[in-house]
């Protein structure tokens, strides 16, 4: 579907109702869940026209909202994708069965044997594995930069990537997790333009916007090509589903949708409905989670047993990272880390003492989650690699949720007494 959102409406407004017409479903205020795998044609000629429109983009039904079989597309996907595109400020969007399904579809759609990829580090473990373990088996290469605000360092890494093959993708996950390192998206767009003059194809700039989400960082506005979001996290927001989305211009999203038909990794009708419903409230949920997170971060910063807090809101004034943060981010998010002075034993004692906070990986749900980074999310890294990313044996990642902040602080306070 490619109906443009009404001009002048803000993303918060579009999140509530855009992309669904109650007249299409007996006046139902909320969209129904279209639980079907296939769709009936009113006539044999209509069936032919639908297929012509889908495969050739021509004929009497070209551009019309029509369905054939749910793997190719279904009404729940149309609604979700229209809404996600509107919220992200993009022409179009495509939704997948998980965030990693979205990432791997980008890799398969835009890379060919011999091509190279540039990405920041640290980056989500699954994405690191995709570009450094899986795609090399298809003849693709990767190079990484460590400081995404350092123009010279990023250019050097890009040269390293280009020495291995044409650079096709520039991947930026910002802010990084759990280090809160920021990548300058304006710098990435400038870099792509420059590289476009040196080789046949301008590389695409792909941003993983999962950590801050569509209401605290707006990459499409900054000129990036594709904005990827794990909808599993803040957008889904209740730790009860997996989904992924990508927004961008038609020229990039349409081929991704066509290929999704062959990969078979579309989002199913029920989960699409759940995500659509969750998108209505993501801005208020994240606002509260972020204000809770600031209060918890301040409590931890002042606690004698905590040696450090890695929280975007505490980036030092005058630093390069701070300048990019002020330009690029509208809020500090609600996932951050803090560090205990002792080792694993101290950290485990504290974690086992918690009563309210839940010990689990993932982030962006309504409940507060905590995990010990070295033994869980970053288990597969060597101690040296972990230290490079600022992760010690006393590092804990917190995803602050929607509980009353005083209850969260009381639980952390009593657990810290065990240290
Ligand atoms: C969780 C996550 C992903 C992967 O998303 P899934 O929905 O779990 O597949 C990708 N990037 C980031 C930053 C994430 O936090």
Short mmCIF file of C-alpha atoms and ligand atoms in Angstrom, two decimals:
data_model
loop_
_atom_site.label_atom_id
_atom_site.label_comp_id
_atom_site.label_asym_id
_atom_site.label_seq_id
_atom_site.Cartn_x
_atom_site.Cartn_y
_atom_site.Cartn_z
CA UNK A 1 0.00 0.00 0.00
CA UNK A 2 1.42 3.41 -0.77
CA UNK A 3 -1.10 5.98 0.41
CA UNK A 4 0.80 8.99 1.71
CA UNK A 5 0.13 10.05 5.31
CA UNK A 6 -1.84 13.29 5.62
CA UNK A 7 0.57 16.23 5.50
CA UNK A 8 1.56 17.86 8.77
CA UNK A 9 0.55 15.05 11.13
CA UNK A 10 3.16 14.11 13.67
CA UNK A 11 4.47 10.56 14.17
CA UNK A 12 2.60 10.22 17.50
CA UNK A 13 -0.66 10.89 15.67
CA UNK A 14 0.12 8.60 12.75
CA UNK A 15 1.03 5.82 15.21
CA UNK A 16 -2.53 5.69 16.53
CA UNK A 17 -4.56 5.08 13.40
CA UNK A 18 -2.73 5.57 10.11
CA UNK A 19 -2.84 2.74 7.58
CA UNK A 20 -6.23 1.30 8.49
CA UNK A 21 -9.66 2.29 7.22
CA UNK A 22 -12.53 1.09 9.50
CA UNK A 23 -14.82 1.09 6.44
CA UNK A 24 -12.77 -1.82 5.10
CA UNK A 25 -13.91 -3.99 8.04
CA UNK A 26 -17.57 -3.35 8.99
CA UNK A 27 -16.67 -0.10 10.80
CA UNK A 28 -14.53 -1.93 13.35
CA UNK A 29 -12.50 0.75 15.15
CA UNK A 30 -9.59 -1.63 15.45
CA UNK A 31 -8.25 -3.70 12.57
CA UNK A 32 -9.32 -7.34 12.55
CA UNK A 33 -6.77 -10.15 12.49
CA UNK A 34 -6.97 -11.68 9.03
CA UNK A 35 -6.19 -15.27 9.96
CA UNK A 36 -5.95 -16.77 6.51
CA UNK A 37 -3.22 -18.28 4.39
CA UNK A 38 -4.90 -17.68 1.04
CA UNK A 39 -7.34 -15.29 -0.69
CA UNK A 40 -10.37 -15.90 -2.94
CA UNK A 41 -10.58 -14.37 -6.42
CA UNK A 42 -14.01 -13.13 -7.60
CA UNK A 43 -13.31 -14.40 -11.17
CA UNK A 44 -10.69 -16.16 -13.26
CA UNK A 45 -9.83 -12.92 -15.04
CA UNK A 46 -9.41 -11.17 -11.67
CA UNK A 47 -7.01 -13.92 -10.58
CA UNK A 48 -4.97 -13.32 -13.73
CA UNK A 49 -4.97 -9.54 -13.16
CA UNK A 50 -3.83 -9.95 -9.54
CA UNK A 51 -0.88 -12.09 -10.61
CA UNK A 52 0.00 -9.69 -13.42
CA UNK A 53 -0.03 -6.79 -10.96
CA UNK A 54 2.11 -8.67 -8.43
CA UNK A 55 4.73 -10.06 -10.80
CA UNK A 56 4.87 -7.43 -13.57
CA UNK A 57 3.46 -4.36 -11.83
CA UNK A 58 1.18 -3.78 -14.81
CA UNK A 59 -2.46 -4.30 -15.84
CA UNK A 60 -5.78 -3.10 -14.40
CA UNK A 61 -4.89 -3.97 -10.78
CA UNK A 62 -1.37 -2.49 -10.75
CA UNK A 63 -0.85 -0.62 -7.47
CA UNK A 64 -4.15 -1.84 -6.00
CA UNK A 65 -4.24 -3.56 -2.63
CA UNK A 66 -4.75 -7.20 -3.58
CA UNK A 67 -3.71 -10.47 -2.04
CA UNK A 68 -2.82 -13.90 -3.36
CA UNK A 69 -1.27 -15.94 -0.57
CA UNK A 70 -0.20 -14.75 2.89
CA UNK A 71 3.54 -15.37 2.38
CA UNK A 72 3.44 -12.76 -0.43
CA UNK A 73 1.55 -10.27 1.71
CA UNK A 74 -1.61 -9.99 3.81
CA UNK A 75 -3.86 -7.17 5.08
CA UNK A 76 -2.27 -7.14 8.55
CA UNK A 77 1.14 -6.57 6.95
CA UNK A 78 -0.23 -3.74 4.79
CA UNK A 79 -1.53 -1.96 7.89
CA UNK A 80 1.64 -2.47 9.93
CA UNK A 81 3.96 -1.50 7.07
CA UNK A 82 2.01 1.66 6.23
CA UNK A 83 2.08 2.69 9.88
CA UNK A 84 5.74 1.89 10.41
CA UNK A 85 6.71 3.85 7.29
CA UNK A 86 4.62 6.82 8.45
CA UNK A 87 6.17 6.77 11.93
CA UNK A 88 9.71 6.51 10.53
CA UNK A 89 9.00 9.27 7.99
CA UNK A 90 9.78 6.93 5.08
CA UNK A 91 8.05 6.16 1.77
CA UNK A 92 7.60 2.48 2.56
CA UNK A 93 8.37 -0.27 5.07
CA UNK A 94 8.65 -4.05 5.13
CA UNK A 95 8.06 -6.30 8.17
CA UNK A 96 9.72 -9.62 8.99
CA UNK A 97 9.43 -12.45 11.48
CA UNK A 98 12.33 -11.06 13.57
CA UNK A 99 14.94 -8.32 13.65
CA UNK A 100 17.57 -10.78 12.42
CA UNK A 101 15.29 -11.80 9.54
CA UNK A 102 15.33 -8.12 8.56
CA UNK A 103 19.14 -7.90 8.84
CA UNK A 104 19.79 -11.10 6.89
CA UNK A 105 17.32 -10.04 4.18
CA UNK A 106 19.28 -6.79 3.71
CA UNK A 107 22.49 -8.81 3.36
CA UNK A 108 20.96 -11.23 0.84
CA UNK A 109 19.22 -8.50 -1.16
CA UNK A 110 22.10 -6.06 -1.54
CA UNK A 111 25.32 -8.12 -1.42
CA UNK A 112 26.87 -10.30 -4.10
CA UNK A 113 30.02 -12.45 -3.94
CA UNK A 114 33.10 -10.23 -3.73
CA UNK A 115 31.30 -7.27 -2.12
CA UNK A 116 32.34 -5.77 1.18
CA UNK A 117 30.54 -4.29 4.19
CA UNK A 118 31.60 -1.63 6.69
CA UNK A 119 30.19 -1.73 10.22
CA UNK A 120 30.82 -0.32 13.67
CA UNK A 121 31.94 -2.33 16.71
CA UNK A 122 30.52 -3.26 19.13
CA UNK A 123 27.45 -4.32 17.18
CA UNK A 124 24.58 -6.69 18.01
CA UNK A 125 26.02 -10.23 18.26
CA UNK A 126 23.71 -11.66 15.59
CA UNK A 127 24.72 -8.94 13.13
CA UNK A 128 28.41 -9.45 13.90
CA UNK A 129 27.97 -13.17 13.19
CA UNK A 130 25.99 -12.45 10.00
CA UNK A 131 28.71 -10.28 8.46
CA UNK A 132 31.81 -11.95 9.91
CA UNK A 133 30.88 -15.67 9.94
CA UNK A 134 27.92 -16.29 7.62
CA UNK A 135 28.29 -13.85 4.71
CA UNK A 136 32.02 -14.68 4.24
CA UNK A 137 30.78 -18.16 3.23
CA UNK A 138 29.03 -16.37 0.33
CA UNK A 139 32.25 -14.59 -0.64
CA UNK A 140 31.48 -11.29 1.16
CA UNK A 141 33.96 -9.37 3.32
CA UNK A 142 33.65 -7.05 6.31
CA UNK A 143 35.69 -4.32 7.96
CA UNK A 144 34.89 -2.52 11.22
CA UNK A 145 35.50 0.90 12.76
CA UNK A 146 35.62 1.40 16.53
CA UNK A 147 34.79 5.11 16.87
CA UNK A 148 31.88 6.15 14.67
CA UNK A 149 32.47 9.83 15.39
CA UNK A 150 36.11 9.82 14.22
CA UNK A 151 36.08 10.77 10.53
CA UNK A 152 39.68 9.69 9.85
CA UNK A 153 39.23 6.30 11.56
CA UNK A 154 35.98 5.62 9.71
CA UNK A 155 37.58 6.53 6.36
CA UNK A 156 40.54 4.23 7.10
CA UNK A 157 38.16 1.34 7.84
CA UNK A 158 36.23 2.10 4.64
CA UNK A 159 39.51 1.92 2.65
CA UNK A 160 40.20 -1.44 4.29
CA UNK A 161 36.73 -2.67 3.23
CA UNK A 162 37.14 -1.35 -0.33
CA UNK A 163 40.52 -3.06 -0.67
CA UNK A 164 38.63 -6.37 -0.31
CA UNK A 165 35.85 -5.59 -2.81
CA UNK A 166 33.21 -3.01 -3.77
CA UNK A 167 31.72 -1.50 -0.60
CA UNK A 168 27.93 -2.00 -0.78
CA UNK A 169 26.65 -1.57 2.77
CA UNK A 170 27.56 0.77 5.62
CA UNK A 171 25.89 -0.61 8.76
CA UNK A 172 25.53 1.61 11.83
CA UNK A 173 23.94 0.47 15.07
CA UNK A 174 23.70 3.55 17.24
CA UNK A 175 23.86 3.90 20.15
CA UNK A 176 25.89 0.73 20.63
CA UNK A 177 24.95 -1.67 23.33
CA UNK A 178 26.13 -1.81 26.11
CA UNK A 179 28.85 0.82 25.60
CA UNK A 180 26.51 3.67 24.56
CA UNK A 181 29.03 4.55 21.84
CA UNK A 182 27.44 6.88 19.29
CA UNK A 183 27.86 6.72 15.53
CA UNK A 184 27.60 10.01 13.62
CA UNK A 185 24.97 9.33 10.96
CA UNK A 186 25.72 12.56 9.07
CA UNK A 187 29.30 11.30 8.77
CA UNK A 188 28.07 7.94 7.40
CA UNK A 189 25.92 9.64 4.76
CA UNK A 190 28.83 11.89 3.70
CA UNK A 191 31.10 8.84 3.52
CA UNK A 192 28.62 6.97 1.30
CA UNK A 193 28.42 9.97 -1.05
CA UNK A 194 32.23 10.17 -1.29
CA UNK A 195 32.61 6.44 -1.91
CA UNK A 196 29.92 6.69 -4.56
CA UNK A 197 32.31 8.90 -6.54
CA UNK A 198 35.14 6.36 -6.23
CA UNK A 199 33.33 3.17 -7.22
CA UNK A 200 30.46 2.18 -9.51
CA UNK A 201 27.75 1.97 -6.82
CA UNK A 202 27.15 4.33 -3.92
CA UNK A 203 26.95 2.13 -0.79
CA UNK A 204 23.69 2.07 1.16
CA UNK A 205 23.69 3.45 4.70
CA UNK A 206 21.73 1.10 6.97
CA UNK A 207 20.92 2.14 10.54
CA UNK A 208 19.85 -0.25 13.29
CA UNK A 209 17.55 2.05 15.28
CA UNK A 210 16.45 -0.58 17.83
CA UNK A 211 18.04 0.95 20.94
CA UNK A 212 16.40 4.39 20.82
CA UNK A 213 13.45 3.58 18.58
CA UNK A 214 11.51 5.77 16.15
CA UNK A 215 10.57 8.50 18.64
CA UNK A 216 14.04 9.27 19.99
CA UNK A 217 16.13 9.04 16.81
CA UNK A 218 14.96 9.66 13.23
CA UNK A 219 17.59 8.28 10.83
CA UNK A 220 15.51 8.64 7.62
CA UNK A 221 15.34 12.40 8.25
CA UNK A 222 19.14 12.42 8.41
CA UNK A 223 19.34 10.96 4.92
CA UNK A 224 20.19 7.32 5.60
CA UNK A 225 18.90 4.78 3.06
CA UNK A 226 17.40 2.09 5.29
CA UNK A 227 16.23 2.28 8.91
CA UNK A 228 16.07 -1.18 10.52
CA UNK A 229 14.31 -1.77 13.85
CA UNK A 230 13.95 -4.92 15.92
CA UNK A 231 10.24 -4.55 16.68
CA UNK A 232 10.77 -7.24 19.33
CA UNK A 233 12.16 -4.56 21.64
CA UNK A 234 10.63 -1.12 22.34
CA UNK A 235 8.11 -1.16 19.48
CA UNK A 236 6.56 -4.49 20.54
CA UNK A 237 7.31 -3.37 24.07
CA UNK A 238 5.91 -6.26 26.10
CA UNK A 239 8.52 -9.02 25.65
CA UNK A 240 5.87 -11.25 24.08
CA UNK A 241 6.73 -11.36 20.36
CA UNK A 242 9.54 -11.27 17.79
CA UNK A 243 9.39 -9.03 14.70
CA UNK A 244 11.59 -6.79 12.58
CA UNK A 245 11.00 -3.84 10.28
CA UNK A 246 12.89 -1.87 7.63
CA UNK A 247 11.86 1.57 6.34
CA UNK A 248 13.15 3.41 3.31
CA UNK A 249 12.32 4.55 -0.21
CA UNK A 250 10.25 2.44 -2.62
CA UNK A 251 13.26 1.68 -4.80
CA UNK A 252 14.84 -0.28 -1.93
CA UNK A 253 11.81 -1.57 -0.01
CA UNK A 254 9.93 -2.98 -3.01
CA UNK A 255 12.72 -5.44 -3.95
CA UNK A 256 13.00 -6.49 -0.29
CA UNK A 257 9.27 -7.27 -0.29
CA UNK A 258 9.57 -9.23 -3.52
CA UNK A 259 12.45 -11.31 -2.12
CA UNK A 260 10.62 -11.90 1.16
CA UNK A 261 8.25 -14.04 -0.89
CA UNK A 262 11.11 -16.45 -1.61
CA UNK A 263 12.81 -16.32 1.81
CA UNK A 264 9.43 -16.91 3.45
CA UNK A 265 10.32 -14.77 6.48
CA UNK A 266 7.28 -12.48 6.46
CA UNK A 267 5.51 -11.52 9.71
CA UNK A 268 2.41 -13.63 10.39
CA UNK A 269 -1.09 -12.08 10.75
CA UNK A 270 -1.38 -12.40 14.52
CA UNK A 271 2.05 -10.98 15.32
CA UNK A 272 1.59 -8.19 12.76
CA UNK A 273 -1.62 -7.24 14.58
CA UNK A 274 0.15 -7.27 17.97
CA UNK A 275 2.93 -5.00 16.69
CA UNK A 276 0.44 -2.61 15.04
CA UNK A 277 -1.37 -2.36 18.36
CA UNK A 278 1.88 -1.79 20.27
CA UNK A 279 3.01 0.98 17.90
CA UNK A 280 0.09 3.08 19.13
CA UNK A 281 1.65 3.46 22.58
CA UNK A 282 5.40 3.18 21.96
CA UNK A 283 5.94 6.93 22.36
CA UNK A 284 4.34 7.11 25.82
CA UNK A 285 5.88 3.84 26.98
CA UNK A 286 9.38 4.89 25.98
CA UNK A 287 8.93 8.34 27.51
CA UNK A 288 8.15 6.81 30.92
CA UNK A 289 10.83 4.13 30.62
CA UNK A 290 13.38 6.81 29.74
CA UNK A 291 12.46 9.05 32.66
CA UNK A 292 12.63 6.02 35.00
CA UNK A 293 16.01 5.13 33.50
CA UNK A 294 17.43 8.58 34.22
CA UNK A 295 16.36 8.38 37.87
CA UNK A 296 17.80 4.86 38.25
CA UNK A 297 21.04 5.90 36.48
CA UNK A 298 21.43 8.85 38.87
CA UNK A 299 20.81 6.59 41.88
CA UNK A 300 23.45 4.12 40.68
CA UNK A 301 25.96 6.86 39.86
CA UNK A 302 25.78 8.08 43.45
CA UNK A 303 25.92 4.59 45.01
CA UNK A 304 29.23 3.81 46.80
CA UNK A 305 29.39 0.23 45.47
CA UNK A 306 28.95 1.25 41.83
CA UNK A 307 32.19 2.29 40.12
CA UNK A 308 30.65 3.61 36.92
CA UNK A 309 27.46 4.08 34.88
CA UNK A 310 27.51 4.02 31.08
CA UNK A 311 24.43 6.07 30.24
CA UNK A 312 24.00 8.33 27.22
CA UNK A 313 22.60 11.12 29.37
CA UNK A 314 25.97 11.30 31.20
CA UNK A 315 28.16 11.83 28.11
CA UNK A 316 30.64 14.56 29.11
CA UNK A 317 29.92 18.07 27.86
CA UNK A 318 32.43 19.17 25.26
CA UNK A 319 33.16 15.62 24.01
CA UNK A 320 32.76 14.68 20.34
CA UNK A 321 30.29 11.96 21.30
CA UNK A 322 28.21 14.50 23.21
CA UNK A 323 28.08 16.85 20.22
CA UNK A 324 26.77 14.05 17.98
CA UNK A 325 24.31 12.94 20.68
CA UNK A 326 22.91 16.47 21.01
CA UNK A 327 22.49 16.75 17.24
CA UNK A 328 21.15 13.26 16.57
CA UNK A 329 19.23 11.89 19.57
CA UNK A 330 16.08 13.30 21.14
CA UNK A 331 16.44 11.24 24.35
CA UNK A 332 18.90 8.98 26.16
CA UNK A 333 16.97 5.71 25.97
CA UNK A 334 16.29 3.34 28.85
CA UNK A 335 18.91 0.64 28.32
CA UNK A 336 22.29 1.29 29.91
CA UNK A 337 24.97 -0.44 31.94
CA UNK A 338 26.59 -0.02 35.31
CA UNK A 339 29.75 -1.47 36.72
CA UNK A 340 30.54 -3.00 40.11
CA UNK A 341 34.15 -2.88 41.31
CA UNK A 342 34.38 -6.58 42.20
CA UNK A 343 34.33 -9.56 39.87
CA UNK A 344 31.77 -12.12 38.81
CA UNK A 345 31.12 -13.41 42.35
CA UNK A 346 30.03 -9.97 43.59
CA UNK A 347 27.89 -9.43 40.50
CA UNK A 348 26.18 -12.81 40.88
CA UNK A 349 25.50 -12.19 44.60
CA UNK A 350 23.75 -8.97 43.72
CA UNK A 351 21.74 -10.48 40.86
CA UNK A 352 20.57 -13.43 42.98
CA UNK A 353 19.37 -11.01 45.65
CA UNK A 354 17.00 -9.11 43.32
CA UNK A 355 13.27 -9.67 43.93
CA UNK A 356 11.56 -7.38 41.43
CA UNK A 357 14.02 -6.96 38.58
CA UNK A 358 14.06 -9.97 36.27
CA UNK A 359 17.28 -11.65 35.25
CA UNK A 360 16.96 -12.02 31.47
CA UNK A 361 18.52 -10.85 28.20
CA UNK A 362 16.58 -8.63 25.75
CA UNK A 363 15.36 -5.09 26.33
CA UNK A 364 12.57 -2.67 25.68
CA UNK A 365 9.79 -4.54 27.48
CA UNK A 366 7.39 -3.17 30.09
CA UNK A 367 9.29 -5.00 32.84
CA UNK A 368 12.79 -4.12 33.98
CA UNK A 369 15.38 -6.67 32.88
CA UNK A 370 18.94 -7.03 34.07
CA UNK A 371 21.78 -9.26 32.91
CA UNK A 372 25.47 -9.81 33.60
CA UNK A 373 27.00 -8.94 30.23
CA UNK A 374 30.22 -11.01 30.35
CA UNK A 375 28.43 -14.29 31.15
CA UNK A 376 25.35 -13.77 28.91
CA UNK A 377 25.03 -11.31 26.00
CA UNK A 378 28.80 -11.05 25.50
CA UNK A 379 29.69 -14.61 26.59
CA UNK A 380 31.14 -15.49 23.17
CA UNK A 381 33.72 -12.66 23.21
CA UNK A 382 37.23 -13.08 24.62
CA UNK A 383 37.98 -11.13 27.84
CA UNK A 384 40.18 -8.81 25.75
CA UNK A 385 37.41 -8.08 23.27
CA UNK A 386 35.04 -7.47 26.17
CA UNK A 387 37.39 -4.97 27.80
CA UNK A 388 37.77 -3.20 24.44
CA UNK A 389 34.00 -2.70 24.56
CA UNK A 390 34.11 -1.50 28.18
CA UNK A 391 32.67 -4.72 29.64
CA UNK A 392 34.25 -5.94 32.89
CA UNK A 393 33.27 -8.90 35.08
CA UNK A 394 31.27 -6.39 37.12
CA UNK A 395 29.27 -4.97 34.19
CA UNK A 396 25.49 -5.28 34.31
CA UNK A 397 23.05 -4.22 31.60
CA UNK A 398 19.71 -2.80 32.66
CA UNK A 399 16.65 -2.30 30.48
CA UNK A 400 14.45 -0.10 32.63
CA UNK A 401 10.72 -0.67 32.30
CA UNK A 402 7.46 0.87 33.45
CA UNK A 403 7.33 -0.11 37.14
CA UNK A 404 7.24 2.70 39.71
CA UNK A 405 10.78 4.00 39.83
CA UNK A 406 10.90 4.01 43.65
CA UNK A 407 10.22 0.25 43.66
CA UNK A 408 13.02 -0.33 41.17
CA UNK A 409 15.46 1.70 43.23
CA UNK A 410 14.43 -0.03 46.47
CA UNK A 411 15.08 -3.44 44.90
CA UNK A 412 18.47 -2.39 43.54
CA UNK A 413 19.39 -0.80 46.89
CA UNK A 414 18.64 -3.96 48.89
CA UNK A 415 20.43 -6.17 46.35
CA UNK A 416 23.54 -3.96 46.38
CA UNK A 417 23.84 -4.61 50.12
CA UNK A 418 24.84 -8.18 49.22
CA UNK A 419 27.94 -6.90 47.42
C1 LIG B 1 17.48 -7.60 19.45
C2 LIG B 1 18.27 -6.86 18.46
C3 LIG B 1 18.36 -7.29 17.13
C4 LIG B 1 17.75 -8.57 16.64
O1 LIG B 1 16.37 -8.56 16.73
P1 LIG B 1 15.48 -9.91 16.92
O2 LIG B 1 14.10 -9.40 16.82
O3 LIG B 1 15.86 -10.47 18.27
O4 LIG B 1 15.87 -10.83 15.83
C5 LIG B 1 19.09 -6.51 16.25
N1 LIG B 1 19.69 -5.37 16.64
C6 LIG B 1 19.62 -4.93 17.91
C7 LIG B 1 20.29 -3.67 18.28
C8 LIG B 1 18.92 -5.66 18.87
O5 LIG B 1 18.86 -5.22 20.14
#
